[in-house]
Amino acid sequence: MPRPIEALIHRDGLAHNLARARALARGARVWAVVKANAYGHGIERVFEPLRAADGFALLDLAEAQRVRTLGWRGPVLLLEGCFEPRDLELCSRLNLWHTVHRDAQIDWLAGHKTEQPHRVFLKLNSGMNRLGFAPQAFRAAWARLNALPQVDEVSLMTHFSDADGAGGVQAQLAVFERAADGLAGERTLANSAALLRHAQAAAADWVRPGIMVYGGAPDHPQHTAAHWQLQPTMTLRAQLIGVQQLTRGDSVGYGNTFVADSALRIGVVACGYADGYPRHASSGAPVLVDGVRTRTVGRVSMDMITVDLTPVPQAGPGSEVTLWGRGPRDSMLPIDEVAQAAGTVSYELMCALAPRVPTRVA
Ligand SMILES: Cc1ncc(COP(=O)(O)O)c(C=O)c1O
């Protein structure tokens, strides 16, 4: 008898959200960002529903190889480029486009023997201060790349640090426009938040939505996924495997952090932090039991969570528990709300779905 927990990956949600991104992109081509194993969904599971994308943007060669193995012949972009010179061999063999964000990557290209010239995305550091050339070094890098016989096309790229927040994109956009002024090459700027919130940043040749494709609102709680007309793509659900009747003064779970102030019926759920449920969501995080909203009580443990059954007196062992995503009878628990209760973002919850959770495409 398998433990009663599973994750569902929703084909229709992925396809819907990708279509939303395409509608907002207004003619720009759309990279489906599938790094981090498609934000925890599994590259192999999302591939068919996201096949309508113009390309797949991802992190490393292993992920690129998986996308090629699935039969994808279209564009594949390595978002951080090569990590060492020999990575270029696989870029040549698999026809991967790659980001160039520092001089060493240009040196490696200059020393690379290939009959197949590469397409590269030259990254500008417009203010995120993570990867990319400084504005004053951007033009020289562009010229160097364009002079290499190993390179046949140079595109221009930057990444926003606060497209989801109050800072917006304006300042970085101005830096990009100045640095890229007069340079030939396609442009790619927007992540999900920029695409949803800043139309001027979406106006480019390519957009790079990630979290919105997976039904997360990049600017939650300011806006919900429903506000952006996004659908959930991952459901984590389990069942109750036990019930306890507490009386006033009883505690529950490690550390006795929750103490009942009156009689309370609680359910024990077959899901814990070893399944990817965030331990910081202890006490008060939203959860659905039989589709009815209630809350966690006490600490999250490795294999179990305890929940308040007051709003669902009929619930007992075997009752369905929705940790996030789609519940029974059209109920829904946005992953963003659970993330908020845990002091994190939906990205982290999706990525943390544990390999031990049986997962299937629905
Ligand atoms: C360079 C780059 N582009 C696009 C994305 C997609 O971002 P989001 O998931 O916020 O849409 C990421 C993700 O962090 C990224 O690093």
GROMACS .gro file of C-alpha atoms and ligand atoms in nm:
model
  378
    1MET     CA    1   0.000   0.000   0.000
    2PRO     CA    2   0.168   0.324  -0.105
    3ARG     CA    3   0.172   0.611   0.140
    4PRO     CA    4  -0.127   0.835   0.058
    5ILE     CA    5   0.047   1.135  -0.091
    6GLU     CA    6   0.094   1.244  -0.450
    7ALA     CA    7   0.164   1.542  -0.668
    8LEU     CA    8  -0.026   1.618  -0.984
    9ILE     CA    9   0.112   1.824  -1.269
   10HIS     CA   10  -0.170   1.987  -1.461
   11ARG     CA   11  -0.126   1.977  -1.834
   12ASP     CA   12  -0.413   2.217  -1.900
   13GLY     CA   13  -0.277   2.473  -1.652
   14LEU     CA   14   0.065   2.475  -1.815
   15ALA     CA   15  -0.079   2.517  -2.162
   16HIS     CA   16  -0.315   2.791  -2.042
   17ASN     CA   17  -0.042   2.986  -1.863
   18LEU     CA   18   0.192   2.963  -2.159
   19ALA     CA   19  -0.086   3.099  -2.378
   20ARG     CA   20  -0.127   3.387  -2.131
   21ALA     CA   21   0.242   3.463  -2.159
   22ARG     CA   22   0.221   3.457  -2.535
   23ALA     CA   23  -0.076   3.694  -2.538
   24LEU     CA   24   0.113   3.941  -2.317
   25ALA     CA   25   0.428   3.906  -2.527
   26ARG     CA   26   0.248   4.066  -2.820
   27GLY     CA   27   0.451   3.908  -3.094
   28ALA     CA   28   0.775   3.847  -2.905
   29ARG     CA   29   0.890   3.488  -2.904
   30VAL     CA   30   0.848   3.305  -2.576
   31TRP     CA   31   1.110   3.106  -2.392
   32ALA     CA   32   0.950   2.867  -2.146
   33VAL     CA   33   1.194   2.876  -1.857
   34VAL     CA   34   1.240   2.517  -1.743
   35LYS     CA   35   1.542   2.549  -1.517
   36ALA     CA   36   1.541   2.376  -1.178
   37ASN     CA   37   1.376   2.077  -1.340
   38ALA     CA   38   1.093   2.297  -1.466
   39TYR     CA   39   1.052   2.465  -1.128
   40GLY     CA   40   1.018   2.124  -0.966
   41HIS     CA   41   0.750   2.000  -1.207
   42GLY     CA   42   0.985   1.774  -1.405
   43ILE     CA   43   1.112   1.866  -1.751
   44GLU     CA   44   0.974   1.546  -1.898
   45ARG     CA   45   0.631   1.615  -1.748
   46VAL     CA   46   0.597   1.972  -1.875
   47PHE     CA   47   0.751   1.918  -2.214
   48GLU     CA   48   0.436   1.827  -2.410
   49PRO     CA   49   0.211   2.097  -2.260
   50LEU     CA   50   0.482   2.358  -2.316
   51ARG     CA   51   0.573   2.244  -2.665
   52ALA     CA   52   0.398   2.550  -2.805
   53ALA     CA   53   0.683   2.765  -2.667
   54ASP     CA   54   0.938   2.902  -2.912
   55GLY     CA   55   1.225   2.774  -2.704
   56PHE     CA   56   1.331   2.634  -2.370
   57ALA     CA   57   1.556   2.836  -2.140
   58LEU     CA   58   1.735   2.639  -1.874
   59LEU     CA   59   2.036   2.620  -1.651
   60ASP     CA   60   2.283   2.355  -1.747
   61LEU     CA   61   2.392   2.096  -1.998
   62ALA     CA   62   2.218   1.810  -1.822
   63GLU     CA   63   1.883   1.988  -1.857
   64ALA     CA   64   1.960   2.081  -2.217
   65GLN     CA   65   2.039   1.720  -2.295
   66ARG     CA   66   1.706   1.611  -2.148
   67VAL     CA   67   1.517   1.857  -2.368
   68ARG     CA   68   1.702   1.734  -2.677
   69THR     CA   69   1.638   1.372  -2.578
   70LEU     CA   70   1.267   1.454  -2.572
   71GLY     CA   71   1.300   1.539  -2.940
   72TRP     CA   72   1.303   1.919  -2.919
   73ARG     CA   73   1.495   2.058  -3.216
   74GLY     CA   74   1.411   2.424  -3.159
   75PRO     CA   75   1.601   2.685  -2.959
   76VAL     CA   76   1.751   2.595  -2.622
   77LEU     CA   77   1.919   2.867  -2.418
   78LEU     CA   78   2.164   2.816  -2.132
   79LEU     CA   79   2.073   3.106  -1.903
   80GLU     CA   80   2.412   3.118  -1.731
   81GLY     CA   81   2.609   3.001  -2.032
   82CYS     CA   82   2.905   2.770  -2.008
   83PHE     CA   83   3.075   2.695  -1.679
   84GLU     CA   84   3.398   2.566  -1.834
   85PRO     CA   85   3.553   2.558  -2.185
   86ARG     CA   86   3.463   2.199  -2.264
   87ASP     CA   87   3.091   2.281  -2.222
   88LEU     CA   88   3.121   2.443  -2.565
   89GLU     CA   89   3.164   2.102  -2.726
   90LEU     CA   90   2.816   2.000  -2.617
   91CYS     CA   91   2.681   2.340  -2.720
   92SER     CA   92   2.814   2.267  -3.069
   93ARG     CA   93   2.688   1.910  -3.073
   94LEU     CA   94   2.339   1.990  -2.940
   95ASN     CA   95   2.310   2.330  -3.105
   96LEU     CA   96   2.259   2.515  -2.777
   97TRP     CA   97   2.244   2.891  -2.756
   98HIS     CA   98   2.430   3.024  -2.457
   99THR     CA   99   2.458   3.332  -2.245
  100VAL     CA  100   2.789   3.515  -2.228
  101HIS     CA  101   2.821   3.721  -1.914
  102ARG     CA  102   3.198   3.748  -1.854
  103ASP     CA  103   3.520   3.779  -2.051
  104ALA     CA  104   3.643   3.426  -1.982
  105GLN     CA  105   3.345   3.286  -2.172
  106ILE     CA  106   3.453   3.487  -2.477
  107ASP     CA  107   3.811   3.357  -2.437
  108TRP     CA  108   3.678   3.001  -2.430
  109LEU     CA  109   3.478   3.063  -2.748
  110ALA     CA  110   3.784   3.211  -2.919
  111GLY     CA  111   3.973   2.889  -2.846
  112HIS     CA  112   3.687   2.658  -2.943
  113LYS     CA  113   3.708   2.454  -3.262
  114THR     CA  114   3.371   2.421  -3.425
  115GLU     CA  115   3.225   2.399  -3.771
  116GLN     CA  116   2.895   2.517  -3.635
  117PRO     CA  117   2.911   2.884  -3.533
  118HIS     CA  118   2.725   2.960  -3.211
  119ARG     CA  119   2.442   3.191  -3.126
  120VAL     CA  120   2.511   3.372  -2.802
  121PHE     CA  121   2.316   3.602  -2.571
  122LEU     CA  122   2.536   3.878  -2.438
  123LYS     CA  123   2.422   3.969  -2.090
  124LEU     CA  124   2.429   4.321  -1.953
  125ASN     CA  125   2.440   4.389  -1.583
  126SER     CA  126   2.187   4.670  -1.578
  127GLY     CA  127   2.156   4.681  -1.200
  128MET     CA  128   2.086   4.334  -1.064
  129ASN     CA  129   2.458   4.298  -0.996
  130ARG     CA  130   2.458   3.924  -1.032
  131LEU     CA  131   2.573   3.820  -1.378
  132GLY     CA  132   2.659   4.035  -1.679
  133PHE     CA  133   2.898   4.288  -1.823
  134ALA     CA  134   2.906   4.634  -1.677
  135PRO     CA  135   2.753   4.894  -1.913
  136GLN     CA  136   3.095   5.042  -1.993
  137ALA     CA  137   3.229   4.698  -2.094
  138PHE     CA  138   2.924   4.589  -2.293
  139ARG     CA  139   3.015   4.734  -2.631
  140ALA     CA  140   3.366   4.590  -2.628
  141ALA     CA  141   3.228   4.246  -2.543
  142TRP     CA  142   2.975   4.277  -2.825
  143ALA     CA  143   3.249   4.376  -3.071
  144ARG     CA  144   3.476   4.092  -2.959
  145LEU     CA  145   3.200   3.836  -3.001
  146ASN     CA  146   3.099   3.968  -3.341
  147ALA     CA  147   3.458   3.938  -3.461
  148LEU     CA  148   3.483   3.568  -3.369
  149PRO     CA  149   3.439   3.312  -3.646
  150GLN     CA  150   3.292   3.082  -3.378
  151VAL     CA  151   2.994   3.316  -3.336
  152ASP     CA  152   2.728   3.383  -3.598
  153GLU     CA  153   2.473   3.583  -3.402
  154VAL     CA  154   2.490   3.796  -3.089
  155SER     CA  155   2.168   3.876  -2.903
  156LEU     CA  156   2.137   4.115  -2.612
  157MET     CA  157   1.995   4.030  -2.274
  158THR     CA  158   1.941   4.168  -1.927
  159HIS     CA  159   1.747   4.064  -1.619
  160PHE     CA  160   1.537   4.281  -1.386
  161SER     CA  161   1.584   4.276  -1.012
  162ASP     CA  162   1.256   4.434  -0.904
  163ALA     CA  163   1.003   4.391  -1.182
  164ASP     CA  164   0.769   4.246  -0.919
  165GLY     CA  165   0.820   4.527  -0.669
  166ALA     CA  166   0.806   4.898  -0.616
  167GLY     CA  167   1.137   4.959  -0.794
  168GLY     CA  168   0.997   4.845  -1.127
  169VAL     CA  169   1.203   4.822  -1.445
  170GLN     CA  170   1.245   5.181  -1.557
  171ALA     CA  171   1.596   5.247  -1.429
  172GLN     CA  172   1.736   4.918  -1.558
  173LEU     CA  173   1.556   4.961  -1.886
  174ALA     CA  174   1.724   5.300  -1.931
  175VAL     CA  175   2.065   5.146  -1.857
  176PHE     CA  176   1.997   4.872  -2.110
  177GLU     CA  177   1.878   5.110  -2.379
  178ARG     CA  178   2.185   5.326  -2.338
  179ALA     CA  179   2.429   5.035  -2.338
  180ALA     CA  180   2.263   4.858  -2.630
  181ASP     CA  181   2.199   5.170  -2.839
  182GLY     CA  182   2.304   5.106  -3.198
  183LEU     CA  183   2.414   4.747  -3.135
  184ALA     CA  184   2.269   4.492  -3.371
  185GLY     CA  185   2.107   4.185  -3.223
  186GLU     CA  186   1.778   4.054  -3.090
  187ARG     CA  187   1.676   4.163  -2.742
  188THR     CA  188   1.540   3.972  -2.444
  189LEU     CA  189   1.451   4.143  -2.119
  190ALA     CA  190   1.134   4.031  -1.948
  191ASN     CA  191   1.077   3.766  -1.681
  192SER     CA  192   0.722   3.691  -1.564
  193ALA     CA  193   0.685   4.000  -1.349
  194ALA     CA  194   0.805   4.229  -1.625
  195LEU     CA  195   0.575   4.063  -1.873
  196LEU     CA  196   0.273   4.094  -1.645
  197ARG     CA  197   0.340   4.439  -1.503
  198HIS     CA  198   0.559   4.636  -1.745
  199ALA     CA  199   0.450   4.625  -2.106
  200GLN     CA  200   0.744   4.842  -2.214
  201ALA     CA  201   0.988   4.575  -2.093
  202ALA     CA  202   0.802   4.301  -2.274
  203ALA     CA  203   0.851   4.483  -2.605
  204ALA     CA  204   1.150   4.287  -2.732
  205ASP     CA  205   1.226   3.991  -2.953
  206TRP     CA  206   1.204   3.727  -2.680
  207VAL     CA  207   1.047   3.709  -2.334
  208ARG     CA  208   1.149   3.467  -2.058
  209PRO     CA  209   0.853   3.377  -1.835
  210GLY     CA  210   0.913   3.120  -1.563
  211ILE     CA  211   0.692   3.137  -1.256
  212MET     CA  212   0.381   3.253  -1.441
  213VAL     CA  213   0.397   2.944  -1.661
  214TYR     CA  214   0.374   2.741  -1.339
  215GLY     CA  215   0.079   2.941  -1.211
  216GLY     CA  216   0.261   3.147  -0.947
  217ALA     CA  217   0.201   3.520  -0.911
  218PRO     CA  218   0.545   3.684  -0.908
  219ASP     CA  219   0.408   3.978  -0.711
  220HIS     CA  220   0.195   3.798  -0.455
  221PRO     CA  221   0.041   3.919  -0.222
  222GLN     CA  222  -0.003   4.242  -0.415
  223HIS     CA  223  -0.168   4.037  -0.687
  224THR     CA  224  -0.292   3.681  -0.691
  225ALA     CA  225  -0.250   3.423  -0.963
  226ALA     CA  226  -0.626   3.453  -1.024
  227HIS     CA  227  -0.582   3.827  -1.077
  228TRP     CA  228  -0.330   3.750  -1.352
  229GLN     CA  229  -0.559   3.478  -1.488
  230LEU     CA  230  -0.309   3.205  -1.420
  231GLN     CA  231  -0.403   2.849  -1.334
  232PRO     CA  232  -0.233   2.615  -1.088
  233THR     CA  233  -0.001   2.362  -1.248
  234MET     CA  234   0.102   2.163  -0.941
  235THR     CA  235  -0.119   2.005  -0.677
  236LEU     CA  236   0.026   1.844  -0.368
  237ARG     CA  237  -0.231   1.629  -0.196
  238ALA     CA  238  -0.235   1.363   0.073
  239GLN     CA  239  -0.479   1.201   0.312
  240LEU     CA  240  -0.548   1.204   0.682
  241ILE     CA  241  -0.390   0.901   0.843
  242GLY     CA  242  -0.498   0.972   1.199
  243VAL     CA  243  -0.722   1.185   1.419
  244GLN     CA  244  -0.667   1.309   1.775
  245GLN     CA  245  -0.913   1.464   2.014
  246LEU     CA  246  -0.740   1.731   2.220
  247THR     CA  247  -0.879   1.878   2.537
  248ARG     CA  248  -0.798   2.223   2.666
  249GLY     CA  249  -0.428   2.249   2.753
  250ASP     CA  250  -0.315   1.958   2.529
  251SER     CA  251  -0.031   2.033   2.290
  252VAL     CA  252   0.049   1.885   1.953
  253GLY     CA  253   0.374   1.804   1.777
  254TYR     CA  254   0.742   1.864   1.850
  255GLY     CA  255   0.823   2.141   2.092
  256ASN     CA  256   0.461   2.161   2.212
  257THR     CA  257   0.437   2.486   2.018
  258PHE     CA  258   0.060   2.465   1.979
  259VAL     CA  259  -0.156   2.433   2.290
  260ALA     CA  260  -0.532   2.390   2.257
  261ASP     CA  261  -0.730   2.655   2.443
  262SER     CA  262  -1.044   2.444   2.414
  263ALA     CA  263  -1.143   2.098   2.294
  264LEU     CA  264  -1.009   2.049   1.944
  265ARG     CA  265  -1.020   1.768   1.691
  266ILE     CA  266  -0.707   1.751   1.480
  267GLY     CA  267  -0.612   1.547   1.176
  268VAL     CA  268  -0.272   1.400   1.101
  269VAL     CA  269  -0.171   1.438   0.735
  270ALA     CA  270   0.067   1.207   0.546
  271CYS     CA  271   0.290   1.491   0.436
  272GLY     CA  272   0.591   1.652   0.600
  273TYR     CA  273   0.897   1.853   0.524
  274ALA     CA  274   1.067   1.550   0.371
  275ASP     CA  275   0.798   1.570   0.102
  276GLY     CA  276   0.876   1.934   0.034
  277TYR     CA  277   0.616   2.093   0.259
  278PRO     CA  278   0.781   2.398   0.417
  279ARG     CA  279   0.870   2.350   0.781
  280HIS     CA  280   0.833   2.723   0.841
  281ALA     CA  281   0.461   2.698   0.766
  282SER     CA  282   0.392   2.566   1.115
  283SER     CA  283   0.068   2.674   1.285
  284GLY     CA  284  -0.176   2.877   1.084
  285ALA     CA  285  -0.083   2.788   0.727
  286PRO     CA  286  -0.388   2.734   0.507
  287VAL     CA  287  -0.479   2.380   0.404
  288LEU     CA  288  -0.790   2.214   0.257
  289VAL     CA  289  -0.948   1.906   0.410
  290ASP     CA  290  -1.217   1.753   0.188
  291GLY     CA  291  -1.201   2.081  -0.003
  292VAL     CA  292  -1.275   2.290   0.309
  293ARG     CA  293  -1.024   2.549   0.416
  294THR     CA  294  -0.864   2.510   0.756
  295ARG     CA  295  -0.519   2.562   0.913
  296THR     CA  296  -0.214   2.373   1.026
  297VAL     CA  297  -0.151   2.349   1.400
  298GLY     CA  298   0.186   2.278   1.561
  299ARG     CA  299   0.518   2.215   1.393
  300VAL     CA  300   0.557   2.049   1.059
  301SER     CA  301   0.751   1.727   1.111
  302MET     CA  302   0.945   1.512   0.866
  303ASP     CA  303   0.654   1.294   0.754
  304MET     CA  304   0.345   1.452   0.908
  305ILE     CA  305   0.148   1.772   0.951
  306THR     CA  306  -0.134   1.828   1.197
  307VAL     CA  307  -0.441   2.028   1.101
  308ASP     CA  308  -0.745   2.173   1.276
  309LEU     CA  309  -1.058   1.975   1.182
  310THR     CA  310  -1.308   2.220   1.337
  311PRO     CA  311  -1.452   2.333   0.999
  312VAL     CA  312  -1.475   1.971   0.875
  313PRO     CA  313  -1.625   1.763   1.159
  314GLN     CA  314  -1.702   1.474   0.923
  315ALA     CA  315  -1.335   1.432   0.822
  316GLY     CA  316  -1.144   1.124   0.929
  317PRO     CA  317  -0.871   0.889   0.811
  318GLY     CA  318  -0.877   0.876   0.432
  319SER     CA  319  -1.008   1.230   0.392
  320GLU     CA  320  -0.838   1.418   0.113
  321VAL     CA  321  -0.600   1.696   0.214
  322THR     CA  322  -0.487   1.956  -0.037
  323LEU     CA  323  -0.155   2.110   0.063
  324TRP     CA  324  -0.164   2.336  -0.242
  325GLY     CA  325  -0.324   2.343  -0.585
  326ARG     CA  326  -0.656   2.197  -0.691
  327GLY     CA  327  -0.883   2.031  -0.438
  328PRO     CA  328  -1.207   1.833  -0.466
  329ARG     CA  329  -1.528   1.996  -0.595
  330ASP     CA  330  -1.352   2.285  -0.764
  331SER     CA  331  -1.183   2.396  -0.444
  332MET     CA  332  -0.841   2.556  -0.473
  333LEU     CA  333  -0.557   2.656  -0.249
  334PRO     CA  334  -0.310   2.890  -0.422
  335ILE     CA  335   0.049   2.784  -0.365
  336ASP     CA  336   0.132   3.153  -0.316
  337GLU     CA  337  -0.076   3.157   0.005
  338VAL     CA  338   0.108   2.860   0.151
  339ALA     CA  339   0.439   3.016   0.053
  340GLN     CA  340   0.339   3.339   0.222
  341ALA     CA  341   0.249   3.153   0.541
  342ALA     CA  342   0.597   3.000   0.532
  343GLY     CA  343   0.768   3.333   0.468
  344THR     CA  344   0.881   3.229   0.122
  345VAL     CA  345   0.773   3.235  -0.242
  346SER     CA  346   0.594   2.982  -0.457
  347TYR     CA  347   0.915   2.926  -0.658
  348GLU     CA  348   1.079   2.767  -0.355
  349LEU     CA  349   0.785   2.541  -0.274
  350MET     CA  350   0.761   2.413  -0.630
  351CYS     CA  351   1.134   2.353  -0.655
  352ALA     CA  352   1.139   2.173  -0.320
  353LEU     CA  353   0.885   1.905  -0.412
  354ALA     CA  354   1.071   1.596  -0.294
  355PRO     CA  355   1.160   1.308  -0.524
  356ARG     CA  356   0.991   1.066  -0.284
  357VAL     CA  357   0.648   1.210  -0.369
  358PRO     CA  358   0.487   1.004  -0.647
  359THR     CA  359   0.412   1.254  -0.923
  360ARG     CA  360   0.198   1.217  -1.231
  361VAL     CA  361   0.068   1.433  -1.510
  362ALA     CA  362  -0.305   1.493  -1.493
  363LIG     C1  363   1.780   3.506  -1.652
  363LIG     C2  364   1.643   3.465  -1.613
  363LIG     N1  365   1.542   3.488  -1.698
  363LIG     C3  366   1.415   3.454  -1.668
  363LIG     C4  367   1.384   3.395  -1.547
  363LIG     C5  368   1.240   3.361  -1.515
  363LIG     O1  369   1.197   3.436  -1.406
  363LIG     P1  370   1.050   3.423  -1.347
  363LIG     O2  371   1.037   3.283  -1.299
  363LIG     O3  372   1.045   3.520  -1.236
  363LIG     O4  373   0.959   3.453  -1.459
  363LIG     C6  374   1.486   3.371  -1.456
  363LIG     C7  375   1.454   3.312  -1.328
  363LIG     O5  376   1.505   3.341  -1.224
  363LIG     C8  377   1.619   3.407  -1.490
  363LIG     O6  378   1.720   3.385  -1.405
   0.00000   0.00000   0.00000
